[in-house]
Amino acid sequence: MNLDEMGLPDLAINKRVNLSEHVITVLKDAILSGALPPGSRLVEDQLAKMLNVSKTPLREALGALEKEGLVKSSPYQGRSVAFISPAQLSEIYEVREVLEGLAARLAAEHATPELDKKLEQCILMSEQAVKTMNTEEFLHYDREFHRILVEASQNETLRQMHELLRYKIMLGQVNSAYGKQRKHESISEHLEVLKAIQSRNPNDCEAAMRRHIANLTSECPVPCLMTP
């Protein structure tokens, strides 16, 4: 799809001190929200005009996003939004299941009433997003639930490893069919994780999280992905 046909008025930004960082933020948000879908060509002339910036900060931003795996570069074709294939995403979710299962176990070991409240709030906001049919809000709080647990693990190595996968997971979600039924199931699975956290049961917490990730793998991201 041509960039001019996408209608992305929200991409326009004002020039600021460190312009490349703001270009990175704007493009990253557009990619992870699906405004720039996987496979979209990133034509510098068009993007520079849309963002009201010169090519220098734009190229710096695209280079940074390429290092993060959100943009890919092909000979003679230039840059485009990265696409995560079903096979790649399957591998990512195998690793994610192990990492987040461990994160949930460690979070249960270090759990506090404050952690309970944060997770409860995420679930409440997810339920509200489903009621209002706001998929963007749902994904935000769904991702936040997982992020909070990773942080609560208090394991910096685990957090760094998870960070390497985070954007690829989010990119895979852009093209997945996250239907209403799957949203309800995801919330129920989050509740099971929360119950294990509240009971301070590391074994149950890890098992609940691994079931949740396994269900996501089998029911949503891989089969539902479309080719660019």
Short mmCIF file of C-alpha atoms in Angstrom, two decimals:
data_model
loop_
_atom_site.label_atom_id
_atom_site.label_comp_id
_atom_site.label_asym_id
_atom_site.label_seq_id
_atom_site.Cartn_x
_atom_site.Cartn_y
_atom_site.Cartn_z
CA MET A 1 0.00 0.00 0.00
CA ASN A 2 1.26 3.47 -0.89
CA LEU A 3 1.98 5.69 2.12
CA ASP A 4 -0.08 8.50 0.60
CA GLU A 5 -3.12 6.21 0.63
CA MET A 6 -2.87 5.37 4.34
CA GLY A 7 -4.17 8.67 5.66
CA LEU A 8 -1.99 9.12 8.71
CA PRO A 9 -2.50 12.72 9.84
CA ASP A 10 -1.43 11.86 13.37
CA LEU A 11 2.08 11.18 12.14
CA ALA A 12 2.83 14.89 11.71
CA ILE A 13 5.19 16.17 14.41
CA ASN A 14 6.80 19.44 15.39
CA LYS A 15 10.53 19.97 15.19
CA ARG A 16 12.19 19.69 18.58
CA VAL A 17 15.69 19.53 20.01
CA ASN A 18 16.41 15.84 19.33
CA LEU A 19 14.30 15.33 16.25
CA SER A 20 15.41 11.79 15.42
CA GLU A 21 14.17 10.48 18.80
CA HIS A 22 10.74 11.96 18.18
CA VAL A 23 10.66 10.49 14.68
CA ILE A 24 11.54 7.10 16.20
CA THR A 25 8.68 7.42 18.70
CA VAL A 26 6.14 8.43 16.06
CA LEU A 27 7.11 5.72 13.59
CA LYS A 28 7.29 3.07 16.30
CA ASP A 29 3.80 3.94 17.50
CA ALA A 30 2.51 3.83 13.90
CA ILE A 31 4.08 0.41 13.29
CA LEU A 32 2.96 -1.18 16.56
CA SER A 33 -0.57 0.20 16.25
CA GLY A 34 -0.91 -1.13 12.71
CA ALA A 35 -1.17 2.31 11.09
CA LEU A 36 1.92 1.23 9.13
CA PRO A 37 1.19 -2.48 8.57
CA PRO A 38 3.86 -5.18 8.19
CA GLY A 39 5.31 -5.15 4.69
CA SER A 40 4.58 -1.45 4.06
CA ARG A 41 7.33 0.24 2.06
CA LEU A 42 8.93 3.17 3.87
CA VAL A 43 9.68 5.67 1.11
CA GLU A 44 11.90 8.42 2.51
CA ASP A 45 10.48 11.25 0.37
CA GLN A 46 6.92 10.44 1.39
CA LEU A 47 7.73 9.96 5.08
CA ALA A 48 9.81 13.14 5.28
CA LYS A 49 6.91 15.10 3.81
CA MET A 50 4.33 13.50 6.10
CA LEU A 51 6.46 14.04 9.21
CA ASN A 52 7.62 17.50 8.20
CA VAL A 53 11.29 16.64 8.75
CA SER A 54 14.45 16.46 6.68
CA LYS A 55 15.89 13.12 5.57
CA THR A 56 18.76 13.17 8.08
CA PRO A 57 16.71 12.59 11.27
CA LEU A 58 14.40 10.29 9.31
CA ARG A 59 17.30 8.07 8.20
CA GLU A 60 18.66 8.02 11.75
CA ALA A 61 15.25 6.94 13.02
CA LEU A 62 14.81 4.24 10.38
CA GLY A 63 18.29 2.90 11.16
CA ALA A 64 17.44 2.71 14.86
CA LEU A 65 14.15 0.93 14.16
CA GLU A 66 15.97 -1.52 11.90
CA LYS A 67 18.27 -2.44 14.80
CA GLU A 68 15.18 -3.07 16.95
CA GLY A 69 13.76 -5.40 14.31
CA LEU A 70 10.77 -3.25 13.39
CA VAL A 71 12.13 -2.20 10.00
CA LYS A 72 13.96 -4.29 7.43
CA SER A 73 16.14 -3.28 4.51
CA SER A 74 16.25 -5.12 1.18
CA PRO A 75 18.64 -4.57 -1.75
CA TYR A 76 17.05 -2.52 -4.55
CA GLN A 77 13.77 -2.30 -2.60
CA GLY A 78 14.72 -0.02 0.26
CA ARG A 79 13.19 -0.21 3.70
CA SER A 80 9.84 -1.58 4.78
CA VAL A 81 8.00 -2.45 7.98
CA ALA A 82 9.22 -5.84 9.20
CA PHE A 83 6.99 -8.86 8.92
CA ILE A 84 7.12 -11.70 11.44
CA SER A 85 6.38 -14.98 9.69
CA PRO A 86 4.24 -17.65 11.38
CA ALA A 87 7.33 -19.86 11.78
CA GLN A 88 9.33 -17.05 13.38
CA LEU A 89 6.48 -16.14 15.71
CA SER A 90 6.09 -19.76 16.75
CA GLU A 91 9.75 -19.82 17.79
CA ILE A 92 9.37 -16.51 19.62
CA TYR A 93 6.37 -17.80 21.58
CA GLU A 94 8.21 -20.97 22.57
CA VAL A 95 10.85 -18.80 24.20
CA ARG A 96 8.23 -16.40 25.56
CA GLU A 97 6.43 -19.23 27.33
CA VAL A 98 9.57 -20.20 29.22
CA LEU A 99 10.62 -16.61 30.02
CA GLU A 100 7.24 -15.38 31.17
CA GLY A 101 6.55 -18.59 33.05
CA LEU A 102 9.73 -17.98 35.03
CA ALA A 103 8.84 -14.29 35.43
CA ALA A 104 5.46 -15.27 36.90
CA ARG A 105 7.11 -17.74 39.30
CA LEU A 106 9.58 -15.13 40.52
CA ALA A 107 6.87 -12.47 40.74
CA ALA A 108 4.87 -14.76 43.05
CA GLU A 109 7.94 -15.20 45.22
CA HIS A 110 8.41 -11.42 45.48
CA ALA A 111 4.73 -10.48 45.44
CA THR A 112 3.37 -7.52 47.42
CA PRO A 113 -0.11 -6.02 47.91
CA GLU A 114 0.97 -3.26 45.52
CA LEU A 115 1.65 -5.83 42.79
CA ASP A 116 -1.78 -7.37 43.40
CA LYS A 117 -3.42 -3.98 42.90
CA LYS A 118 -1.51 -3.21 39.70
CA LEU A 119 -2.48 -6.52 38.14
CA GLU A 120 -6.11 -6.16 39.27
CA GLN A 121 -6.24 -2.72 37.67
CA CYS A 122 -4.92 -4.07 34.37
CA ILE A 123 -7.61 -6.73 34.32
CA LEU A 124 -10.35 -4.23 35.17
CA MET A 125 -9.22 -1.89 32.40
CA SER A 126 -9.00 -4.82 29.96
CA GLU A 127 -12.59 -5.76 30.77
CA GLN A 128 -13.69 -2.18 30.23
CA ALA A 129 -11.90 -2.06 26.88
CA VAL A 130 -13.74 -5.19 25.74
CA LYS A 131 -17.08 -3.65 26.74
CA THR A 132 -16.33 -0.49 24.75
CA MET A 133 -14.84 -2.54 21.87
CA ASN A 134 -11.58 -0.61 22.12
CA THR A 135 -8.97 -3.06 20.85
CA GLU A 136 -6.11 -0.57 21.18
CA GLU A 137 -6.89 -0.06 24.87
CA PHE A 138 -7.29 -3.78 25.39
CA LEU A 139 -3.88 -4.51 23.88
CA HIS A 140 -2.30 -1.77 25.98
CA TYR A 141 -3.49 -3.25 29.29
CA ASP A 142 -2.94 -6.82 28.10
CA ARG A 143 0.71 -5.95 27.38
CA GLU A 144 0.98 -3.97 30.62
CA PHE A 145 -0.10 -7.02 32.64
CA HIS A 146 2.80 -8.99 31.21
CA ARG A 147 5.26 -6.11 31.57
CA ILE A 148 4.41 -5.67 35.25
CA LEU A 149 5.04 -9.35 35.95
CA VAL A 150 8.40 -9.26 34.18
CA GLU A 151 9.42 -6.22 36.24
CA ALA A 152 8.15 -7.89 39.42
CA SER A 153 10.43 -10.86 38.80
CA GLN A 154 13.32 -8.66 39.98
CA ASN A 155 15.57 -10.51 37.55
CA GLU A 156 17.44 -8.06 35.33
CA THR A 157 18.77 -10.72 32.96
CA LEU A 158 15.26 -12.05 32.39
CA ARG A 159 13.98 -8.51 31.81
CA GLN A 160 16.67 -7.81 29.22
CA MET A 161 15.98 -11.06 27.39
CA HIS A 162 12.25 -10.33 27.36
CA GLU A 163 12.92 -6.84 26.03
CA LEU A 164 14.62 -8.36 22.98
CA LEU A 165 11.40 -10.19 22.15
CA ARG A 166 8.88 -7.51 23.13
CA TYR A 167 8.67 -5.57 19.88
CA LYS A 168 8.58 -8.73 17.78
CA ILE A 169 5.69 -10.00 19.89
CA MET A 170 3.87 -6.70 19.47
CA LEU A 171 4.57 -6.67 15.74
CA GLY A 172 3.09 -10.14 15.46
CA GLN A 173 -0.04 -8.98 17.29
CA VAL A 174 -0.63 -6.24 14.71
CA ASN A 175 -1.70 -8.78 12.09
CA SER A 176 -3.39 -11.27 14.37
CA ALA A 177 -7.13 -11.76 14.69
CA TYR A 178 -7.64 -10.85 18.34
CA GLY A 179 -11.40 -11.45 18.36
CA LYS A 180 -13.83 -10.78 21.18
CA GLN A 181 -13.86 -14.41 22.33
CA ARG A 182 -10.05 -14.54 22.54
CA LYS A 183 -10.08 -11.28 24.54
CA HIS A 184 -12.44 -12.81 27.11
CA GLU A 185 -10.34 -15.95 27.30
CA SER A 186 -7.18 -13.89 27.75
CA ILE A 187 -8.75 -11.98 30.64
CA SER A 188 -9.82 -15.26 32.28
CA GLU A 189 -6.28 -16.59 31.94
CA HIS A 190 -4.89 -13.39 33.46
CA LEU A 191 -7.26 -13.88 36.39
CA GLU A 192 -5.82 -17.36 36.96
CA VAL A 193 -2.33 -15.85 37.07
CA LEU A 194 -3.53 -13.17 39.48
CA LYS A 195 -5.12 -15.76 41.81
CA ALA A 196 -1.82 -17.62 41.97
CA ILE A 197 0.00 -14.36 42.70
CA GLN A 198 -2.45 -13.51 45.46
CA SER A 199 -2.04 -16.97 47.02
CA ARG A 200 1.75 -16.53 46.72
CA ASN A 201 2.02 -19.87 44.93
CA PRO A 202 5.01 -19.83 42.52
CA ASN A 203 4.27 -23.26 41.02
CA ASP A 204 0.65 -22.43 40.17
CA CYS A 205 1.65 -19.00 38.90
CA GLU A 206 4.23 -20.38 36.47
CA ALA A 207 1.82 -23.07 35.27
CA ALA A 208 -0.99 -20.54 34.73
CA MET A 209 1.24 -18.22 32.74
CA ARG A 210 2.64 -21.01 30.59
CA ARG A 211 -0.89 -22.20 29.80
CA HIS A 212 -1.82 -18.65 28.85
CA ILE A 213 1.11 -18.22 26.46
CA ALA A 214 0.54 -21.70 24.99
CA ASN A 215 -3.10 -20.79 24.33
CA LEU A 216 -2.07 -17.55 22.65
CA THR A 217 0.30 -19.51 20.43
CA SER A 218 -2.24 -22.11 19.38
CA GLU A 219 -5.33 -19.92 19.14
CA CYS A 220 -4.26 -16.53 17.94
CA PRO A 221 -0.98 -15.22 16.62
CA VAL A 222 0.40 -17.91 14.31
CA PRO A 223 -2.68 -19.25 12.48
CA CYS A 224 -4.24 -15.81 12.18
CA LEU A 225 -1.27 -14.03 10.65
CA MET A 226 -1.62 -12.93 7.06
CA THR A 227 1.23 -12.52 4.60
CA PRO A 228 2.09 -8.91 3.77
#
